[in-house]
Amino acid sequence: MVLLGFRLEKSLKEELENNFENELTFADDVSKFVDCLKNKKYETIVIEEKNLQEEALINLIKIAKDHQKKGVIIVLGETSNLKVVAGSIKAGAYDYVLKPLETPEIVKIIEKSVKDFRLLAERIDKHKSTGDKLIGQSKQIVELYKMIGKVAMSRLPVLVFGEKGTGKTSVAKAIHQFSDWSDKPLISLNCTSYQNGLLERKMFGYEKGAFRGAVFPQIGELEKANGGTLHLGNIESLSLDMQSKILYFLEEGKFFRLGGAEPIEVDIRVVATTCVNLEELINQGKFIDELYRKLRVLEVNIPPLRDRKDDIPLIIDHYLIECNDELQKNIKGVSKPALKKILRHDWPGNVNELKNAIKSAVALCRGTSILIEDLPSNVLGTKITKKKGDALTSDLKEWIKCEIDVFKKNNQKDYYGSIISKVEKELIRQVLQITNGKKVETAEILGITRNTLRTKMSNYGLE
């Protein structure tokens, strides 16, 4: 193997010399490294990240890639964050190997990378962002970082699969941010947030007179996203009619506004996300097989939190800072018994559930460290769980029971009006969040008139 190493540790140099008879070159300063790149062709370039700032590391990779088009660039890194890992891959690194590892294991990884590179004739350009849910240093999350980098530079559709709360939207944003069109729009549509008719108007836009109330033409999100990325969240909830229209758009690169006769062409990268096995929906006749295959040209799978529990302390540290700022607290950390309890929990709601648990614990904590009694009931294992087949969750039943007990204790009447008003207020509040405060869309989703919505918002103090 013809190999060039930059700032490699002595033990690794010796191991490489023992394993490879071909020419090995080692450079300990940038000028010698660049001279080597200019004057000779190498099969492999190994760069030690140690003591290199992010910008310097990325520049070295770019220089190596410019001079060694067919060389396999491997970074031996110590920083497990998305920006560094993805930035390395985007700059041209074939792999980012997270240390600490035993020296013989690093040599095996180098050998395997070279073989894989030759067999697949694969060339990778890669990424750079931060994601709210993408925190950690486990092997699983680093592999996710690298996969984001691999798909970021293509205009091909991407299908992102992950359980609820794993950070699918964060991945979609990262894919866009690490692309070369990151300065172009990123439009996100949650397909479960709109009735199909409203989603169609939102996505494709409409012409004047397309339906009752269409007084003026409206540009859709597809046109707004031109040149950039369209993120379709919860793709599994689309009707078959909407699926067929999206399929037509993916195949033809154009679409029609509602009521329009002329096709509109746009250049958009589609990233679809789902937590559902779409193949099962295909077998049930609820999802179009051809659309599934169009969307999953590139596929990204997000590991659930239970498979990367080593990342939990890092995630906690991240959200402690956020929650302290929001709740004006000064919580320093989590006690060992509380952390053990947290690590034993399986986190079916993944990072979202952990984030909410930390926020709840910070709110309840009276000292500077979260104690076991500060943890929410779902983490402690005392939460009443949903019974299969129940029309209502036990949580809702329990809440109503508690409300009734309070009414009885205070000799209150009008159980119905009081409880329904609380539910109605929260429903309106959440739908307003979905529509970014747009009253027309909110009224349509709720199935009430705008005047009724205004009255209820005023009564509930939601103006």
Short mmCIF file of N, CA and C in Angstrom, two decimals, residues 220-372:
data_model
loop_
_atom_site.label_atom_id
_atom_site.label_comp_id
_atom_site.label_asym_id
_atom_site.label_seq_id
_atom_site.Cartn_x
_atom_site.Cartn_y
_atom_site.Cartn_z
N GLY A 220 -47.70 27.86 -4.28
CA GLY A 220 -47.56 26.74 -3.35
C GLY A 220 -46.14 26.57 -2.84
N GLU A 221 -45.97 25.66 -1.90
CA GLU A 221 -44.66 25.43 -1.28
C GLU A 221 -43.64 24.86 -2.26
N LEU A 222 -44.12 24.13 -3.29
CA LEU A 222 -43.19 23.61 -4.29
C LEU A 222 -42.49 24.74 -5.02
N GLU A 223 -43.24 25.77 -5.37
CA GLU A 223 -42.63 26.91 -6.05
C GLU A 223 -41.71 27.68 -5.11
N LYS A 224 -42.10 27.79 -3.85
CA LYS A 224 -41.28 28.51 -2.88
C LYS A 224 -39.94 27.79 -2.63
N ALA A 225 -39.96 26.47 -2.78
CA ALA A 225 -38.75 25.67 -2.51
C ALA A 225 -37.85 25.53 -3.72
N ASN A 226 -38.20 26.15 -4.83
CA ASN A 226 -37.44 25.98 -6.06
C ASN A 226 -35.96 26.25 -5.85
N GLY A 227 -35.14 25.31 -6.29
CA GLY A 227 -33.70 25.42 -6.13
C GLY A 227 -33.19 24.82 -4.83
N GLY A 228 -34.10 24.53 -3.91
CA GLY A 228 -33.70 24.04 -2.60
C GLY A 228 -34.22 22.65 -2.29
N THR A 229 -34.76 22.51 -1.08
CA THR A 229 -35.18 21.20 -0.58
C THR A 229 -36.61 21.26 -0.06
N LEU A 230 -37.40 20.25 -0.39
CA LEU A 230 -38.74 20.09 0.16
C LEU A 230 -38.72 18.89 1.10
N HIS A 231 -39.02 19.14 2.37
CA HIS A 231 -39.09 18.07 3.36
C HIS A 231 -40.54 17.71 3.59
N LEU A 232 -40.91 16.46 3.31
CA LEU A 232 -42.25 15.95 3.52
C LEU A 232 -42.23 15.04 4.75
N GLY A 233 -42.75 15.53 5.86
CA GLY A 233 -42.78 14.76 7.09
C GLY A 233 -43.99 13.85 7.18
N ASN A 234 -43.82 12.68 7.79
CA ASN A 234 -44.92 11.71 7.95
C ASN A 234 -45.57 11.39 6.61
N ILE A 235 -44.76 10.98 5.66
CA ILE A 235 -45.20 10.73 4.30
C ILE A 235 -46.27 9.63 4.24
N GLU A 236 -46.28 8.79 5.27
CA GLU A 236 -47.23 7.66 5.28
C GLU A 236 -48.69 8.10 5.38
N SER A 237 -48.93 9.34 5.81
CA SER A 237 -50.30 9.80 6.01
C SER A 237 -50.93 10.39 4.75
N LEU A 238 -50.18 10.45 3.65
CA LEU A 238 -50.72 10.98 2.40
C LEU A 238 -51.80 10.08 1.82
N SER A 239 -52.83 10.69 1.26
CA SER A 239 -53.86 9.92 0.56
C SER A 239 -53.27 9.37 -0.74
N LEU A 240 -53.89 8.36 -1.30
CA LEU A 240 -53.40 7.79 -2.56
C LEU A 240 -53.42 8.81 -3.68
N ASP A 241 -54.41 9.71 -3.64
CA ASP A 241 -54.49 10.75 -4.66
C ASP A 241 -53.28 11.68 -4.58
N MET A 242 -52.94 12.11 -3.36
CA MET A 242 -51.78 12.98 -3.19
C MET A 242 -50.49 12.24 -3.53
N GLN A 243 -50.43 10.96 -3.18
CA GLN A 243 -49.26 10.16 -3.52
C GLN A 243 -49.03 10.13 -5.03
N SER A 244 -50.11 9.95 -5.78
CA SER A 244 -49.97 9.88 -7.24
C SER A 244 -49.50 11.20 -7.82
N LYS A 245 -49.94 12.32 -7.23
CA LYS A 245 -49.52 13.63 -7.72
C LYS A 245 -48.06 13.91 -7.39
N ILE A 246 -47.61 13.46 -6.23
CA ILE A 246 -46.20 13.63 -5.87
C ILE A 246 -45.33 12.73 -6.76
N LEU A 247 -45.82 11.53 -7.05
CA LEU A 247 -45.10 10.63 -7.95
C LEU A 247 -44.94 11.26 -9.33
N TYR A 248 -46.01 11.88 -9.83
CA TYR A 248 -45.94 12.55 -11.13
C TYR A 248 -44.88 13.65 -11.09
N PHE A 249 -44.86 14.41 -10.01
CA PHE A 249 -43.88 15.49 -9.88
C PHE A 249 -42.45 14.94 -9.87
N LEU A 250 -42.22 13.86 -9.13
CA LEU A 250 -40.88 13.28 -9.05
C LEU A 250 -40.43 12.74 -10.41
N GLU A 251 -41.37 12.21 -11.18
CA GLU A 251 -41.02 11.64 -12.48
C GLU A 251 -40.82 12.70 -13.54
N GLU A 252 -41.65 13.74 -13.51
CA GLU A 252 -41.65 14.73 -14.58
C GLU A 252 -40.93 16.03 -14.21
N GLY A 253 -40.76 16.29 -12.92
CA GLY A 253 -40.14 17.54 -12.50
C GLY A 253 -41.04 18.75 -12.68
N LYS A 254 -42.33 18.50 -12.80
CA LYS A 254 -43.29 19.60 -12.95
C LYS A 254 -44.61 19.21 -12.33
N PHE A 255 -45.48 20.20 -12.13
CA PHE A 255 -46.77 19.98 -11.49
C PHE A 255 -47.75 21.04 -11.99
N PHE A 256 -48.99 20.90 -11.58
CA PHE A 256 -50.03 21.87 -11.93
C PHE A 256 -50.60 22.48 -10.66
N ARG A 257 -50.78 23.79 -10.67
CA ARG A 257 -51.55 24.40 -9.59
C ARG A 257 -53.00 23.94 -9.70
N LEU A 258 -53.73 23.95 -8.59
CA LEU A 258 -55.15 23.63 -8.64
C LEU A 258 -55.84 24.65 -9.54
N GLY A 259 -56.59 24.14 -10.51
CA GLY A 259 -57.28 25.02 -11.44
C GLY A 259 -56.39 25.53 -12.56
N GLY A 260 -55.12 25.12 -12.59
CA GLY A 260 -54.18 25.60 -13.61
C GLY A 260 -54.10 24.67 -14.79
N ALA A 261 -53.82 25.23 -15.96
CA ALA A 261 -53.73 24.44 -17.18
C ALA A 261 -52.29 24.28 -17.65
N GLU A 262 -51.40 25.15 -17.17
CA GLU A 262 -50.01 25.12 -17.61
C GLU A 262 -49.12 24.46 -16.55
N PRO A 263 -48.26 23.52 -16.96
CA PRO A 263 -47.36 22.89 -15.98
C PRO A 263 -46.29 23.87 -15.51
N ILE A 264 -45.88 23.70 -14.27
CA ILE A 264 -44.84 24.55 -13.67
C ILE A 264 -43.64 23.67 -13.35
N GLU A 265 -42.48 24.04 -13.87
CA GLU A 265 -41.27 23.26 -13.66
C GLU A 265 -40.45 23.87 -12.52
N VAL A 266 -39.95 23.01 -11.63
CA VAL A 266 -39.09 23.45 -10.54
C VAL A 266 -37.97 22.42 -10.34
N ASP A 267 -36.89 22.88 -9.75
CA ASP A 267 -35.76 22.01 -9.43
C ASP A 267 -35.68 21.87 -7.92
N ILE A 268 -36.15 20.75 -7.40
CA ILE A 268 -36.27 20.57 -5.96
C ILE A 268 -35.72 19.21 -5.56
N ARG A 269 -35.04 19.19 -4.43
CA ARG A 269 -34.61 17.92 -3.83
C ARG A 269 -35.64 17.55 -2.77
N VAL A 270 -36.22 16.36 -2.85
CA VAL A 270 -37.25 15.93 -1.91
C VAL A 270 -36.63 15.01 -0.86
N VAL A 271 -36.86 15.36 0.40
CA VAL A 271 -36.48 14.50 1.52
C VAL A 271 -37.76 14.13 2.26
N ALA A 272 -38.11 12.85 2.24
CA ALA A 272 -39.33 12.37 2.91
C ALA A 272 -38.95 11.64 4.19
N THR A 273 -39.75 11.82 5.24
CA THR A 273 -39.47 11.14 6.50
C THR A 273 -40.69 10.36 6.96
N THR A 274 -40.43 9.25 7.63
CA THR A 274 -41.52 8.41 8.12
C THR A 274 -41.07 7.58 9.30
N CYS A 275 -42.04 7.18 10.13
CA CYS A 275 -41.75 6.26 11.24
C CYS A 275 -42.47 4.93 11.01
N VAL A 276 -43.01 4.76 9.82
CA VAL A 276 -43.85 3.59 9.51
C VAL A 276 -43.16 2.73 8.46
N ASN A 277 -43.35 1.42 8.54
CA ASN A 277 -42.85 0.50 7.52
C ASN A 277 -43.72 0.65 6.28
N LEU A 278 -43.23 1.36 5.28
CA LEU A 278 -44.03 1.64 4.10
C LEU A 278 -44.32 0.38 3.27
N GLU A 279 -43.45 -0.60 3.38
CA GLU A 279 -43.68 -1.85 2.63
C GLU A 279 -44.96 -2.54 3.13
N GLU A 280 -45.22 -2.44 4.43
CA GLU A 280 -46.46 -3.01 4.96
C GLU A 280 -47.67 -2.25 4.42
N LEU A 281 -47.55 -0.92 4.32
CA LEU A 281 -48.65 -0.14 3.76
C LEU A 281 -48.87 -0.47 2.29
N ILE A 282 -47.79 -0.75 1.57
CA ILE A 282 -47.91 -1.15 0.17
C ILE A 282 -48.71 -2.44 0.07
N ASN A 283 -48.40 -3.41 0.93
CA ASN A 283 -49.12 -4.70 0.92
C ASN A 283 -50.60 -4.52 1.26
N GLN A 284 -50.90 -3.47 2.04
CA GLN A 284 -52.29 -3.19 2.41
C GLN A 284 -53.00 -2.31 1.39
N GLY A 285 -52.30 -1.93 0.33
CA GLY A 285 -52.88 -1.08 -0.70
C GLY A 285 -53.01 0.38 -0.28
N LYS A 286 -52.24 0.81 0.74
CA LYS A 286 -52.35 2.18 1.25
C LYS A 286 -51.20 3.08 0.82
N PHE A 287 -50.22 2.49 0.12
CA PHE A 287 -49.10 3.30 -0.34
C PHE A 287 -48.67 2.79 -1.71
N ILE A 288 -48.35 3.72 -2.61
CA ILE A 288 -47.99 3.36 -3.98
C ILE A 288 -46.55 2.86 -4.03
N ASP A 289 -46.39 1.65 -4.51
CA ASP A 289 -45.08 1.00 -4.54
C ASP A 289 -44.06 1.82 -5.34
N GLU A 290 -44.47 2.36 -6.47
CA GLU A 290 -43.55 3.11 -7.32
C GLU A 290 -43.08 4.39 -6.63
N LEU A 291 -43.97 5.04 -5.86
CA LEU A 291 -43.57 6.24 -5.12
C LEU A 291 -42.54 5.88 -4.05
N TYR A 292 -42.78 4.76 -3.38
CA TYR A 292 -41.84 4.29 -2.37
C TYR A 292 -40.45 4.11 -2.96
N ARG A 293 -40.40 3.51 -4.14
CA ARG A 293 -39.11 3.25 -4.78
C ARG A 293 -38.46 4.53 -5.27
N LYS A 294 -39.28 5.49 -5.67
CA LYS A 294 -38.75 6.80 -6.09
C LYS A 294 -38.13 7.55 -4.90
N LEU A 295 -38.82 7.47 -3.76
CA LEU A 295 -38.38 8.21 -2.58
C LEU A 295 -37.14 7.61 -1.94
N ARG A 296 -37.01 6.29 -2.01
CA ARG A 296 -35.91 5.64 -1.30
C ARG A 296 -34.72 5.34 -2.20
N VAL A 297 -34.51 6.18 -3.22
CA VAL A 297 -33.29 6.05 -4.02
C VAL A 297 -32.08 6.13 -3.09
N LEU A 298 -32.16 7.05 -2.15
CA LEU A 298 -31.18 7.13 -1.06
C LEU A 298 -31.95 6.96 0.24
N GLU A 299 -31.40 6.21 1.16
CA GLU A 299 -32.13 5.89 2.39
C GLU A 299 -31.24 6.15 3.61
N VAL A 300 -31.83 6.78 4.63
CA VAL A 300 -31.13 7.05 5.88
C VAL A 300 -31.95 6.48 7.02
N ASN A 301 -31.34 5.67 7.86
CA ASN A 301 -32.01 5.08 9.01
C ASN A 301 -31.43 5.65 10.29
N ILE A 302 -32.30 6.15 11.16
CA ILE A 302 -31.85 6.77 12.41
C ILE A 302 -31.94 5.74 13.54
N PRO A 303 -30.87 5.53 14.27
CA PRO A 303 -30.92 4.54 15.37
C PRO A 303 -31.79 5.05 16.52
N PRO A 304 -32.58 4.18 17.14
CA PRO A 304 -33.36 4.59 18.32
C PRO A 304 -32.44 4.84 19.51
N LEU A 305 -32.91 5.61 20.46
CA LEU A 305 -32.08 5.98 21.61
C LEU A 305 -31.68 4.77 22.43
N ARG A 306 -32.54 3.75 22.50
CA ARG A 306 -32.22 2.56 23.30
C ARG A 306 -31.00 1.81 22.76
N ASP A 307 -30.67 2.04 21.48
CA ASP A 307 -29.50 1.38 20.88
C ASP A 307 -28.24 2.22 21.00
N ARG A 308 -28.35 3.39 21.57
CA ARG A 308 -27.16 4.25 21.74
C ARG A 308 -27.21 4.97 23.09
N LYS A 309 -27.41 4.18 24.14
CA LYS A 309 -27.57 4.76 25.48
C LYS A 309 -26.31 5.45 25.99
N ASP A 310 -25.18 5.13 25.38
CA ASP A 310 -23.94 5.83 25.78
C ASP A 310 -24.02 7.32 25.48
N ASP A 311 -24.91 7.70 24.57
CA ASP A 311 -25.05 9.11 24.21
C ASP A 311 -25.93 9.89 25.18
N ILE A 312 -26.65 9.17 26.04
CA ILE A 312 -27.63 9.83 26.90
C ILE A 312 -27.00 10.90 27.81
N PRO A 313 -25.86 10.65 28.47
CA PRO A 313 -25.28 11.72 29.30
C PRO A 313 -24.96 12.99 28.51
N LEU A 314 -24.49 12.84 27.28
CA LEU A 314 -24.20 14.01 26.45
C LEU A 314 -25.47 14.77 26.09
N ILE A 315 -26.52 14.01 25.77
CA ILE A 315 -27.79 14.64 25.43
C ILE A 315 -28.35 15.38 26.64
N ILE A 316 -28.23 14.77 27.82
CA ILE A 316 -28.69 15.42 29.05
C ILE A 316 -27.95 16.75 29.27
N ASP A 317 -26.63 16.72 29.11
CA ASP A 317 -25.84 17.95 29.29
C ASP A 317 -26.32 19.05 28.34
N HIS A 318 -26.61 18.66 27.11
CA HIS A 318 -27.08 19.63 26.11
C HIS A 318 -28.40 20.26 26.53
N TYR A 319 -29.35 19.42 26.95
CA TYR A 319 -30.67 19.94 27.28
C TYR A 319 -30.72 20.62 28.66
N LEU A 320 -29.79 20.27 29.54
CA LEU A 320 -29.72 20.98 30.83
C LEU A 320 -29.43 22.47 30.60
N ILE A 321 -28.51 22.74 29.70
CA ILE A 321 -28.19 24.14 29.39
C ILE A 321 -29.42 24.85 28.84
N GLU A 322 -30.11 24.20 27.93
CA GLU A 322 -31.30 24.78 27.31
C GLU A 322 -32.40 25.01 28.33
N CYS A 323 -32.66 24.01 29.18
CA CYS A 323 -33.74 24.10 30.17
C CYS A 323 -33.40 25.11 31.27
N ASN A 324 -32.14 25.16 31.70
CA ASN A 324 -31.73 26.15 32.70
C ASN A 324 -32.01 27.56 32.20
N ASP A 325 -31.71 27.79 30.94
CA ASP A 325 -31.93 29.11 30.36
C ASP A 325 -33.41 29.43 30.28
N GLU A 326 -34.21 28.45 29.84
CA GLU A 326 -35.64 28.67 29.67
C GLU A 326 -36.36 28.84 31.00
N LEU A 327 -35.99 28.01 31.98
CA LEU A 327 -36.70 28.00 33.26
C LEU A 327 -35.98 28.82 34.34
N GLN A 328 -34.90 29.48 33.94
CA GLN A 328 -34.13 30.32 34.86
C GLN A 328 -33.69 29.53 36.10
N LYS A 329 -33.09 28.39 35.83
CA LYS A 329 -32.56 27.52 36.88
C LYS A 329 -31.04 27.43 36.77
N ASN A 330 -30.44 26.73 37.70
CA ASN A 330 -29.00 26.54 37.68
C ASN A 330 -28.66 25.10 38.07
N ILE A 331 -29.26 24.17 37.35
CA ILE A 331 -29.03 22.74 37.62
C ILE A 331 -27.69 22.34 37.02
N LYS A 332 -26.82 21.75 37.85
CA LYS A 332 -25.47 21.41 37.42
C LYS A 332 -25.38 20.05 36.74
N GLY A 333 -26.25 19.12 37.15
CA GLY A 333 -26.15 17.78 36.58
C GLY A 333 -27.20 16.85 37.15
N VAL A 334 -26.95 15.55 37.02
CA VAL A 334 -27.88 14.51 37.45
C VAL A 334 -27.17 13.61 38.46
N SER A 335 -27.83 13.29 39.55
CA SER A 335 -27.23 12.40 40.55
C SER A 335 -27.03 11.01 39.97
N LYS A 336 -26.10 10.25 40.53
CA LYS A 336 -25.82 8.91 40.02
C LYS A 336 -27.04 7.99 40.06
N PRO A 337 -27.81 7.95 41.18
CA PRO A 337 -29.00 7.09 41.18
C PRO A 337 -30.01 7.50 40.10
N ALA A 338 -30.18 8.80 39.90
CA ALA A 338 -31.12 9.27 38.88
C ALA A 338 -30.63 8.89 37.48
N LEU A 339 -29.31 9.03 37.25
CA LEU A 339 -28.76 8.68 35.95
C LEU A 339 -28.91 7.18 35.68
N LYS A 340 -28.71 6.35 36.71
CA LYS A 340 -28.90 4.90 36.53
C LYS A 340 -30.34 4.58 36.13
N LYS A 341 -31.27 5.28 36.76
CA LYS A 341 -32.69 5.08 36.44
C LYS A 341 -32.96 5.50 35.00
N ILE A 342 -32.38 6.61 34.59
CA ILE A 342 -32.55 7.10 33.23
C ILE A 342 -31.99 6.11 32.22
N LEU A 343 -30.82 5.55 32.52
CA LEU A 343 -30.18 4.62 31.59
C LEU A 343 -30.91 3.29 31.50
N ARG A 344 -31.66 2.94 32.55
CA ARG A 344 -32.41 1.67 32.53
C ARG A 344 -33.69 1.79 31.70
N HIS A 345 -34.16 3.02 31.51
CA HIS A 345 -35.41 3.23 30.76
C HIS A 345 -35.16 2.98 29.28
N ASP A 346 -36.14 2.42 28.58
CA ASP A 346 -35.97 2.08 27.16
C ASP A 346 -36.26 3.23 26.21
N TRP A 347 -36.85 4.31 26.68
CA TRP A 347 -37.10 5.52 25.90
C TRP A 347 -37.85 5.24 24.59
N PRO A 348 -39.07 4.73 24.69
CA PRO A 348 -39.86 4.49 23.47
C PRO A 348 -40.13 5.76 22.68
N GLY A 349 -40.13 6.91 23.37
CA GLY A 349 -40.30 8.19 22.69
C GLY A 349 -39.00 8.82 22.25
N ASN A 350 -37.89 8.08 22.45
CA ASN A 350 -36.56 8.48 21.98
C ASN A 350 -36.12 9.84 22.52
N VAL A 351 -35.42 10.62 21.69
CA VAL A 351 -34.81 11.86 22.17
C VAL A 351 -35.88 12.86 22.62
N ASN A 352 -37.02 12.87 21.93
CA ASN A 352 -38.11 13.77 22.34
C ASN A 352 -38.55 13.48 23.78
N GLU A 353 -38.68 12.20 24.09
CA GLU A 353 -39.11 11.80 25.43
C GLU A 353 -38.06 12.18 26.46
N LEU A 354 -36.78 11.98 26.12
CA LEU A 354 -35.70 12.34 27.04
C LEU A 354 -35.67 13.85 27.27
N LYS A 355 -35.84 14.61 26.20
CA LYS A 355 -35.85 16.06 26.32
C LYS A 355 -36.96 16.52 27.26
N ASN A 356 -38.15 15.98 27.09
CA ASN A 356 -39.28 16.35 27.94
C ASN A 356 -39.05 15.93 29.39
N ALA A 357 -38.42 14.77 29.56
CA ALA A 357 -38.14 14.28 30.92
C ALA A 357 -37.16 15.21 31.64
N ILE A 358 -36.14 15.65 30.92
CA ILE A 358 -35.15 16.57 31.51
C ILE A 358 -35.80 17.90 31.86
N LYS A 359 -36.65 18.39 30.98
CA LYS A 359 -37.33 19.66 31.23
C LYS A 359 -38.22 19.56 32.47
N SER A 360 -38.94 18.44 32.58
CA SER A 360 -39.79 18.22 33.74
C SER A 360 -38.96 18.14 35.02
N ALA A 361 -37.84 17.41 34.97
CA ALA A 361 -36.99 17.25 36.15
C ALA A 361 -36.36 18.58 36.57
N VAL A 362 -35.95 19.37 35.60
CA VAL A 362 -35.37 20.69 35.91
C VAL A 362 -36.42 21.57 36.59
N ALA A 363 -37.64 21.52 36.09
CA ALA A 363 -38.72 22.33 36.67
C ALA A 363 -39.00 21.94 38.12
N LEU A 364 -38.89 20.63 38.43
CA LEU A 364 -39.22 20.14 39.77
C LEU A 364 -38.05 20.18 40.74
N CYS A 365 -36.83 20.22 40.20
CA CYS A 365 -35.63 20.14 41.03
C CYS A 365 -35.50 21.38 41.92
N ARG A 366 -35.22 21.16 43.21
CA ARG A 366 -35.06 22.26 44.16
C ARG A 366 -33.61 22.56 44.49
N GLY A 367 -32.73 21.66 44.15
CA GLY A 367 -31.32 21.88 44.42
C GLY A 367 -30.56 22.19 43.14
N THR A 368 -29.31 21.73 43.08
CA THR A 368 -28.48 21.96 41.89
C THR A 368 -28.23 20.67 41.13
N SER A 369 -28.77 19.56 41.62
CA SER A 369 -28.60 18.28 40.95
C SER A 369 -29.94 17.55 40.90
N ILE A 370 -30.27 16.99 39.75
CA ILE A 370 -31.53 16.26 39.59
C ILE A 370 -31.47 14.96 40.38
N LEU A 371 -32.44 14.78 41.26
CA LEU A 371 -32.53 13.57 42.07
C LEU A 371 -33.54 12.61 41.48
N ILE A 372 -33.55 11.39 41.98
CA ILE A 372 -34.42 10.37 41.43
C ILE A 372 -35.89 10.75 41.57
#
